[in-house]
Every structure is written in structure tokens, then in C-alpha cells.
Amino acid sequence: SQTIHQWPATLVQPVGSPLSLECTVEGTSNPNLYWYRQAAGRGLQLLFYSVGIGQISSEVPQNLSASRPQDRQFILSSKKLLLSDSGFYLCAWRFGGYEQYFGPGTRLTVT
Amino acid sequence: KQEVTQIPAALSVPEGENLVLNCSFTDSAIYNLQWFRQDPGKGLTSLLLIQSSQREQTSGRLNASLDKSSGRSTLYIAASQPGDSATYLCAVRGSNSGYALNFGKGTSLLVTP
């Protein structure tokens, strides 16, 4: 069966510090991978998606970036965090079938 | 751009009641619609997926319907239980953005004993 992991589960970082969030998927190959953000009072917002290794598409202009160095690994990064980057970050995957499956999420607080 | 709206934003019901959550979307050109459950501080759990060619899907006490032409979906929960308390999210999948989902803001449900 397929499993999706995210770490860390929670993170508190000061403004201006770097960020690296990791997502890995097990039990599938060549999935579509997605990063979403859920900010307080707002719906889930798609940030990035990837249809293959090294293929990243951005949906929202921001100071975040994403990379996919391996087939089942998706990384969200920032060189300098802003207060507005606080939120709940969710990684998701989809392969072949129609459903998307979500990871447990990372709660990021920028202070 | 696809806009997804969920009504009501919050709902409180006594245990045992049947209830309906509503979802509407502006662009009827969707591939499918998915209902999720989110517990506080947790990820999303998929409840039901309805393909654009389908009218409804059922899983246990849950029934989801889809009227694509009018841009509406409902999630019906029968005989609600305190364990059903959570936020319920509706999402539609379009043909662009790598087939990503467009989400509503959710309905926060509280079922009281």
C-alpha cells in the first residue's frame, strides 16, 4: 500500500531564516506530487506541483521554491522566511487513479 | 478561475441527526469532486470521490451527490455521531495545474452528545 510522509511535523522559525520541508511517498512510482498551504481563515492553496523528476510548476508567486530530486521525494524550501509564510503545509500525491492522498502536514510558525 | 464555496461555514447538531453539507463551484468543467475530512491539526482524509459522469457515491453513513450542470454537490451524513465532529472539505479537480484540486474553505461540524 501507499504511504506519504512529511517532516518535520511542527516547526518554529524566525523571520529571515531558511526553510526545508520534506515529503516522501512509498509504494508507488512516478506520482504527481503537490504542495498545498492552509493558512488561518483561508482554504487550501496550491503552491507547487510536479509531474516528474526535476519538473516543477508554481501556482503562486512567492519566496518559496520546490524541488523534486527523486521520483518520490518532494521538497519545499525558502531562503528567507516571511511572517506570511506561517501556515499548515500539506503534501499530496496522485497516480493513475483519480483520488489525491494527503500527508499528515507540517505546522510552520514564523516568529 | 474555479471558485469553490461551502455552506454553512460551521454547523452544530445533536447526536443522531441527519445533516447536509453543501458545496458549489463556478466552472462546471470538472473531472471529479472529492470530499475530505480534516481533524484539528491533522492532514486530510478522503471520504468520497465522485467522477464527473456520476451522480452520487455512498460509503457507510455518507452519501455524496453531484449536479455538475448546476455546479453543486452535497454531502449527506446519516445518524450523526460525536466522532463525526471535524472540518469537511469539498474539492474539485480541473484539467489544468497538473490536475490539482481547488478547495472550498470547509464546513466545521460539531456533533454534541
PDB file of C-alpha atoms in Angstrom:
ATOM      1  CA  SER A   1       0.000   0.000   0.000  1.00  0.00           C
ATOM      2  CA  GLN A   2       0.996   3.592  -0.498  1.00  0.00           C
ATOM      3  CA  THR A   3       2.179   5.836   2.314  1.00  0.00           C
ATOM      4  CA  ILE A   4       3.098   9.510   2.362  1.00  0.00           C
ATOM      5  CA  HIS A   5       5.418  11.017   4.958  1.00  0.00           C
ATOM      6  CA  GLN A   6       6.102  14.612   5.871  1.00  0.00           C
ATOM      7  CA  TRP A   7       8.616  16.065   8.268  1.00  0.00           C
ATOM      8  CA  PRO A   8       9.017  17.819  10.465  1.00  0.00           C
ATOM      9  CA  ALA A   9       5.535  17.749  11.991  1.00  0.00           C
ATOM     10  CA  THR A  10       5.943  21.181  13.552  1.00  0.00           C
ATOM     11  CA  LEU A  11       8.459  23.947  13.053  1.00  0.00           C
ATOM     12  CA  VAL A  12       9.012  27.364  14.608  1.00  0.00           C
ATOM     13  CA  GLN A  13      11.383  29.584  12.681  1.00  0.00           C
ATOM     14  CA  PRO A  14      12.359  33.279  12.944  1.00  0.00           C
ATOM     15  CA  VAL A  15      11.731  35.701  10.113  1.00  0.00           C
ATOM     16  CA  GLY A  16      14.570  35.661   7.614  1.00  0.00           C
ATOM     17  CA  SER A  17      15.679  32.108   8.352  1.00  0.00           C
ATOM     18  CA  PRO A  18      15.775  29.340   5.701  1.00  0.00           C
ATOM     19  CA  LEU A  19      13.223  26.562   5.358  1.00  0.00           C
ATOM     20  CA  SER A  20      13.258  22.988   4.151  1.00  0.00           C
ATOM     21  CA  LEU A  21      10.220  20.726   4.345  1.00  0.00           C
ATOM     22  CA  GLU A  22      10.349  17.202   3.008  1.00  0.00           C
ATOM     23  CA  CYS A  23       7.735  14.851   1.637  1.00  0.00           C
ATOM     24  CA  THR A  24       8.266  11.266   0.550  1.00  0.00           C
ATOM     25  CA  VAL A  25       5.886   8.742  -0.925  1.00  0.00           C
ATOM     26  CA  GLU A  26       6.208   4.967  -0.639  1.00  0.00           C
ATOM     27  CA  GLY A  27       4.584   2.220  -2.637  1.00  0.00           C
ATOM     28  CA  THR A  28       4.117   3.970  -5.959  1.00  0.00           C
ATOM     29  CA  SER A  29       6.170   5.188  -8.907  1.00  0.00           C
ATOM     30  CA  ASN A  30       6.071   8.406 -10.910  1.00  0.00           C
ATOM     31  CA  PRO A  31       3.277  10.017  -8.930  1.00  0.00           C
ATOM     32  CA  ASN A  32       2.088  13.580  -9.422  1.00  0.00           C
ATOM     33  CA  LEU A  33       3.157  15.465  -6.310  1.00  0.00           C
ATOM     34  CA  TYR A  34       1.664  18.625  -4.846  1.00  0.00           C
ATOM     35  CA  TRP A  35       2.393  21.170  -2.114  1.00  0.00           C
ATOM     36  CA  TYR A  36      -0.577  22.972  -0.598  1.00  0.00           C
ATOM     37  CA  ARG A  37      -0.713  25.588   2.154  1.00  0.00           C
ATOM     38  CA  GLN A  38      -3.577  26.099   4.556  1.00  0.00           C
ATOM     39  CA  ALA A  39      -3.441  29.487   6.244  1.00  0.00           C
ATOM     40  CA  ALA A  40      -5.740  30.568   9.068  1.00  0.00           C
ATOM     41  CA  GLY A  41      -9.159  31.538   7.734  1.00  0.00           C
ATOM     42  CA  ARG A  42      -8.315  30.517   4.196  1.00  0.00           C
ATOM     43  CA  GLY A  43      -8.841  27.427   2.120  1.00  0.00           C
ATOM     44  CA  LEU A  44      -6.091  25.160   0.905  1.00  0.00           C
ATOM     45  CA  GLN A  45      -3.969  26.889  -1.706  1.00  0.00           C
ATOM     46  CA  LEU A  46      -1.933  25.014  -4.289  1.00  0.00           C
ATOM     47  CA  LEU A  47       1.696  26.166  -4.199  1.00  0.00           C
ATOM     48  CA  PHE A  48       3.581  23.776  -6.463  1.00  0.00           C
ATOM     49  CA  TYR A  49       3.012  20.616  -8.424  1.00  0.00           C
ATOM     50  CA  SER A  50       5.339  18.174 -10.129  1.00  0.00           C
ATOM     51  CA  VAL A  51       4.616  15.571 -12.797  1.00  0.00           C
ATOM     52  CA  GLY A  52       8.128  14.102 -12.777  1.00  0.00           C
ATOM     53  CA  ILE A  53      11.700  14.365 -11.512  1.00  0.00           C
ATOM     54  CA  GLY A  54      13.013  17.899 -11.919  1.00  0.00           C
ATOM     55  CA  GLN A  55       9.657  19.151 -13.257  1.00  0.00           C
ATOM     56  CA  ILE A  56       8.203  21.828 -11.022  1.00  0.00           C
ATOM     57  CA  SER A  57       5.351  24.213 -11.721  1.00  0.00           C
ATOM     58  CA  SER A  58       4.496  27.134  -9.463  1.00  0.00           C
ATOM     59  CA  GLU A  59       0.993  28.385  -8.950  1.00  0.00           C
ATOM     60  CA  VAL A  60       1.572  31.385  -6.720  1.00  0.00           C
ATOM     61  CA  PRO A  61       4.423  33.932  -6.903  1.00  0.00           C
ATOM     62  CA  GLN A  62       6.197  33.899  -3.564  1.00  0.00           C
ATOM     63  CA  ASN A  63       9.502  33.441  -1.842  1.00  0.00           C
ATOM     64  CA  LEU A  64       9.073  29.682  -1.683  1.00  0.00           C
ATOM     65  CA  SER A  65      10.539  27.139  -4.079  1.00  0.00           C
ATOM     66  CA  ALA A  66      10.157  23.413  -4.624  1.00  0.00           C
ATOM     67  CA  SER A  67      12.361  20.651  -5.916  1.00  0.00           C
ATOM     68  CA  ARG A  68      11.934  17.005  -6.812  1.00  0.00           C
ATOM     69  CA  PRO A  69      15.367  15.393  -6.696  1.00  0.00           C
ATOM     70  CA  GLN A  70      13.996  11.838  -6.732  1.00  0.00           C
ATOM     71  CA  ASP A  71      10.851  10.243  -8.071  1.00  0.00           C
ATOM     72  CA  ARG A  72       9.142  10.010  -4.715  1.00  0.00           C
ATOM     73  CA  GLN A  73      10.686  12.964  -2.904  1.00  0.00           C
ATOM     74  CA  PHE A  74       9.318  16.498  -2.926  1.00  0.00           C
ATOM     75  CA  ILE A  75      10.993  19.350  -1.045  1.00  0.00           C
ATOM     76  CA  LEU A  76       9.659  22.806  -0.214  1.00  0.00           C
ATOM     77  CA  SER A  77      12.246  25.472   0.515  1.00  0.00           C
ATOM     78  CA  SER A  78      12.773  29.113   1.252  1.00  0.00           C
ATOM     79  CA  LYS A  79      15.931  31.166   1.589  1.00  0.00           C
ATOM     80  CA  LYS A  80      14.323  33.763   3.864  1.00  0.00           C
ATOM     81  CA  LEU A  81      11.025  33.188   5.627  1.00  0.00           C
ATOM     82  CA  LEU A  82       8.363  35.879   5.972  1.00  0.00           C
ATOM     83  CA  LEU A  83       5.677  36.143   8.656  1.00  0.00           C
ATOM     84  CA  SER A  84       3.112  35.464   5.944  1.00  0.00           C
ATOM     85  CA  ASP A  85       4.679  32.038   5.304  1.00  0.00           C
ATOM     86  CA  SER A  86       3.131  30.716   8.519  1.00  0.00           C
ATOM     87  CA  GLY A  87       0.582  28.003   7.937  1.00  0.00           C
ATOM     88  CA  PHE A  88      -0.086  24.309   7.624  1.00  0.00           C
ATOM     89  CA  TYR A  89       1.771  22.758   4.697  1.00  0.00           C
ATOM     90  CA  LEU A  90       0.358  19.643   3.124  1.00  0.00           C
ATOM     91  CA  CYS A  91       1.958  17.357   0.577  1.00  0.00           C
ATOM     92  CA  ALA A  92      -0.238  15.215  -1.643  1.00  0.00           C
ATOM     93  CA  TRP A  93       0.186  12.636  -4.372  1.00  0.00           C
ATOM     94  CA  ARG A  94      -1.836  11.202  -7.207  1.00  0.00           C
ATOM     95  CA  PHE A  95      -1.051   8.376  -9.577  1.00  0.00           C
ATOM     96  CA  GLY A  96      -3.168   7.000 -12.353  1.00  0.00           C
ATOM     97  CA  GLY A  97      -6.355   6.880 -10.355  1.00  0.00           C
ATOM     98  CA  TYR A  98      -8.418   9.882  -9.587  1.00  0.00           C
ATOM     99  CA  GLU A  99      -8.031  10.439  -5.874  1.00  0.00           C
ATOM    100  CA  GLN A 100      -5.464  12.603  -4.200  1.00  0.00           C
ATOM    101  CA  TYR A 101      -3.956  11.434  -0.961  1.00  0.00           C
ATOM    102  CA  PHE A 102      -2.555  13.777   1.626  1.00  0.00           C
ATOM    103  CA  GLY A 103       0.248  13.572   4.123  1.00  0.00           C
ATOM    104  CA  PRO A 104      -0.045  14.449   7.824  1.00  0.00           C
ATOM    105  CA  GLY A 105       1.162  18.030   7.266  1.00  0.00           C
ATOM    106  CA  THR A 106       3.753  20.368   8.757  1.00  0.00           C
ATOM    107  CA  ARG A 107       2.700  23.219  11.021  1.00  0.00           C
ATOM    108  CA  LEU A 108       5.040  26.165  10.356  1.00  0.00           C
ATOM    109  CA  THR A 109       5.081  29.200  12.629  1.00  0.00           C
ATOM    110  CA  VAL A 110       7.264  32.108  11.615  1.00  0.00           C
ATOM    111  CA  THR A 111       8.054  34.415  14.539  1.00  0.00           C
TER     112      THR A 111
ATOM    113  CA  LYS B   1     -10.730  30.628 -12.267  1.00  0.00           C
ATOM    114  CA  GLN B   2     -12.588  27.949 -10.361  1.00  0.00           C
ATOM    115  CA  GLU B   3     -14.183  29.144  -7.131  1.00  0.00           C
ATOM    116  CA  VAL B   4     -15.474  26.628  -4.595  1.00  0.00           C
ATOM    117  CA  THR B   5     -17.862  27.702  -1.842  1.00  0.00           C
ATOM    118  CA  GLN B   6     -19.057  25.683   1.121  1.00  0.00           C
ATOM    119  CA  ILE B   7     -22.135  26.468   3.161  1.00  0.00           C
ATOM    120  CA  PRO B   8     -22.547  26.611   6.090  1.00  0.00           C
ATOM    121  CA  ALA B   9     -19.125  27.579   7.434  1.00  0.00           C
ATOM    122  CA  ALA B  10     -19.993  25.988  10.777  1.00  0.00           C
ATOM    123  CA  LEU B  11     -22.712  23.655  11.984  1.00  0.00           C
ATOM    124  CA  SER B  12     -23.632  22.272  15.385  1.00  0.00           C
ATOM    125  CA  VAL B  13     -26.126  19.428  15.687  1.00  0.00           C
ATOM    126  CA  PRO B  14     -27.187  16.967  18.411  1.00  0.00           C
ATOM    127  CA  GLU B  15     -26.152  13.363  18.052  1.00  0.00           C
ATOM    128  CA  GLY B  16     -28.421  11.257  15.857  1.00  0.00           C
ATOM    129  CA  GLU B  17     -29.474  13.976  13.439  1.00  0.00           C
ATOM    130  CA  ASN B  18     -29.150  13.636   9.703  1.00  0.00           C
ATOM    131  CA  LEU B  19     -27.372  16.567   8.096  1.00  0.00           C
ATOM    132  CA  VAL B  20     -26.410  18.009   4.738  1.00  0.00           C
ATOM    133  CA  LEU B  21     -23.281  19.940   3.830  1.00  0.00           C
ATOM    134  CA  ASN B  22     -23.293  21.999   0.663  1.00  0.00           C
ATOM    135  CA  CYS B  23     -20.612  22.729  -1.903  1.00  0.00           C
ATOM    136  CA  SER B  24     -20.880  24.870  -5.025  1.00  0.00           C
ATOM    137  CA  PHE B  25     -18.394  25.559  -7.796  1.00  0.00           C
ATOM    138  CA  THR B  26     -18.344  28.134 -10.576  1.00  0.00           C
ATOM    139  CA  ASP B  27     -16.882  26.164 -13.503  1.00  0.00           C
ATOM    140  CA  SER B  28     -18.823  23.031 -14.375  1.00  0.00           C
ATOM    141  CA  ALA B  29     -15.959  21.645 -16.487  1.00  0.00           C
ATOM    142  CA  ILE B  30     -14.623  19.393 -13.766  1.00  0.00           C
ATOM    143  CA  TYR B  31     -13.120  15.919 -13.866  1.00  0.00           C
ATOM    144  CA  ASN B  32     -14.271  14.909 -10.418  1.00  0.00           C
ATOM    145  CA  LEU B  33     -15.195  16.137  -6.959  1.00  0.00           C
ATOM    146  CA  GLN B  34     -13.719  14.866  -3.729  1.00  0.00           C
ATOM    147  CA  TRP B  35     -14.947  15.230  -0.154  1.00  0.00           C
ATOM    148  CA  PHE B  36     -12.384  15.199   2.649  1.00  0.00           C
ATOM    149  CA  ARG B  37     -12.438  15.179   6.404  1.00  0.00           C
ATOM    150  CA  GLN B  38      -9.862  17.110   8.439  1.00  0.00           C
ATOM    151  CA  ASP B  39      -9.434  16.697  12.173  1.00  0.00           C
ATOM    152  CA  PRO B  40      -7.776  19.595  14.061  1.00  0.00           C
ATOM    153  CA  GLY B  41      -4.068  19.818  13.286  1.00  0.00           C
ATOM    154  CA  LYS B  42      -4.181  16.786  11.000  1.00  0.00           C
ATOM    155  CA  GLY B  43      -3.948  16.031   7.314  1.00  0.00           C
ATOM    156  CA  LEU B  44      -6.871  15.317   5.030  1.00  0.00           C
ATOM    157  CA  THR B  45      -8.684  12.007   4.852  1.00  0.00           C
ATOM    158  CA  SER B  46     -10.500  11.268   1.625  1.00  0.00           C
ATOM    159  CA  LEU B  47     -14.145  10.346   2.195  1.00  0.00           C
ATOM    160  CA  LEU B  48     -15.753  10.101  -1.226  1.00  0.00           C
ATOM    161  CA  LEU B  49     -14.803  10.719  -4.832  1.00  0.00           C
ATOM    162  CA  ILE B  50     -17.430  11.392  -7.489  1.00  0.00           C
ATOM    163  CA  GLN B  51     -16.457  11.292 -11.144  1.00  0.00           C
ATOM    164  CA  SER B  52     -17.976  13.945 -13.394  1.00  0.00           C
ATOM    165  CA  SER B  53     -20.124  11.293 -15.079  1.00  0.00           C
ATOM    166  CA  GLN B  54     -21.569  10.061 -11.778  1.00  0.00           C
ATOM    167  CA  ARG B  55     -24.485  11.402  -9.785  1.00  0.00           C
ATOM    168  CA  GLU B  56     -23.659  10.054  -6.343  1.00  0.00           C
ATOM    169  CA  GLN B  57     -21.394   7.906  -4.221  1.00  0.00           C
ATOM    170  CA  THR B  58     -22.061   6.193  -0.920  1.00  0.00           C
ATOM    171  CA  SER B  59     -19.822   4.961   1.849  1.00  0.00           C
ATOM    172  CA  GLY B  60     -21.431   3.774   5.052  1.00  0.00           C
ATOM    173  CA  ARG B  61     -23.407   6.650   6.562  1.00  0.00           C
ATOM    174  CA  LEU B  62     -22.086   9.092   3.976  1.00  0.00           C
ATOM    175  CA  ASN B  63     -23.688   9.908   0.658  1.00  0.00           C
ATOM    176  CA  ALA B  64     -22.352  12.497  -1.754  1.00  0.00           C
ATOM    177  CA  SER B  65     -24.245  13.780  -4.768  1.00  0.00           C
ATOM    178  CA  LEU B  66     -23.085  15.773  -7.751  1.00  0.00           C
ATOM    179  CA  ASP B  67     -25.056  18.008 -10.113  1.00  0.00           C
ATOM    180  CA  LYS B  68     -22.355  19.180 -12.472  1.00  0.00           C
ATOM    181  CA  SER B  69     -24.604  21.314 -14.648  1.00  0.00           C
ATOM    182  CA  SER B  70     -25.697  23.442 -11.695  1.00  0.00           C
ATOM    183  CA  GLY B  71     -22.276  23.369 -10.041  1.00  0.00           C
ATOM    184  CA  ARG B  72     -23.437  21.769  -6.802  1.00  0.00           C
ATOM    185  CA  SER B  73     -22.575  18.866  -4.555  1.00  0.00           C
ATOM    186  CA  THR B  74     -23.974  17.784  -1.215  1.00  0.00           C
ATOM    187  CA  LEU B  75     -22.586  15.527   1.471  1.00  0.00           C
ATOM    188  CA  TYR B  76     -25.270  13.780   3.479  1.00  0.00           C
ATOM    189  CA  ILE B  77     -24.352  12.320   6.860  1.00  0.00           C
ATOM    190  CA  ALA B  78     -26.904   9.988   8.372  1.00  0.00           C
ATOM    191  CA  ALA B  79     -27.359   9.436  12.090  1.00  0.00           C
ATOM    192  CA  SER B  80     -24.526  11.752  13.098  1.00  0.00           C
ATOM    193  CA  GLN B  81     -22.177  10.785  15.938  1.00  0.00           C
ATOM    194  CA  PRO B  82     -19.785  12.837  18.106  1.00  0.00           C
ATOM    195  CA  GLY B  83     -16.919  11.158  16.239  1.00  0.00           C
ATOM    196  CA  ASP B  84     -18.103  12.867  13.070  1.00  0.00           C
ATOM    197  CA  SER B  85     -17.012  16.220  14.509  1.00  0.00           C
ATOM    198  CA  ALA B  86     -14.394  17.621  12.131  1.00  0.00           C
ATOM    199  CA  THR B  87     -13.992  20.027   9.245  1.00  0.00           C
ATOM    200  CA  TYR B  88     -15.346  18.758   5.936  1.00  0.00           C
ATOM    201  CA  LEU B  89     -13.727  19.998   2.759  1.00  0.00           C
ATOM    202  CA  CYS B  90     -15.000  19.858  -0.788  1.00  0.00           C
ATOM    203  CA  ALA B  91     -12.546  19.963  -3.707  1.00  0.00           C
ATOM    204  CA  VAL B  92     -12.949  19.856  -7.462  1.00  0.00           C
ATOM    205  CA  ARG B  93     -10.375  18.720  -9.964  1.00  0.00           C
ATOM    206  CA  GLY B  94      -9.988  20.602 -13.219  1.00  0.00           C
ATOM    207  CA  SER B  95      -7.937  19.920 -16.302  1.00  0.00           C
ATOM    208  CA  ASN B  96      -5.010  22.237 -15.618  1.00  0.00           C
ATOM    209  CA  SER B  97      -2.364  22.730 -12.901  1.00  0.00           C
ATOM    210  CA  GLY B  98      -1.300  19.111 -13.015  1.00  0.00           C
ATOM    211  CA  TYR B  99      -4.835  18.105 -12.122  1.00  0.00           C
ATOM    212  CA  ALA B 100      -4.556  19.733  -8.714  1.00  0.00           C
ATOM    213  CA  LEU B 101      -7.582  20.310  -6.542  1.00  0.00           C
ATOM    214  CA  ASN B 102      -9.462  23.549  -5.920  1.00  0.00           C
ATOM    215  CA  PHE B 103     -10.744  23.590  -2.352  1.00  0.00           C
ATOM    216  CA  GLY B 104     -13.560  25.271  -0.519  1.00  0.00           C
ATOM    217  CA  LYS B 105     -12.897  26.713   2.939  1.00  0.00           C
ATOM    218  CA  GLY B 106     -14.741  23.891   4.612  1.00  0.00           C
ATOM    219  CA  THR B 107     -17.629  23.334   6.984  1.00  0.00           C
ATOM    220  CA  SER B 108     -16.741  22.909  10.640  1.00  0.00           C
ATOM    221  CA  LEU B 109     -19.096  20.307  12.123  1.00  0.00           C
ATOM    222  CA  LEU B 110     -19.723  19.754  15.823  1.00  0.00           C
ATOM    223  CA  VAL B 111     -21.926  16.845  16.887  1.00  0.00           C
ATOM    224  CA  THR B 112     -22.898  17.104  20.540  1.00  0.00           C
ATOM    225  CA  PRO B 113     -23.757  14.069  22.698  1.00  0.00           C
TER     226      PRO B 113
END
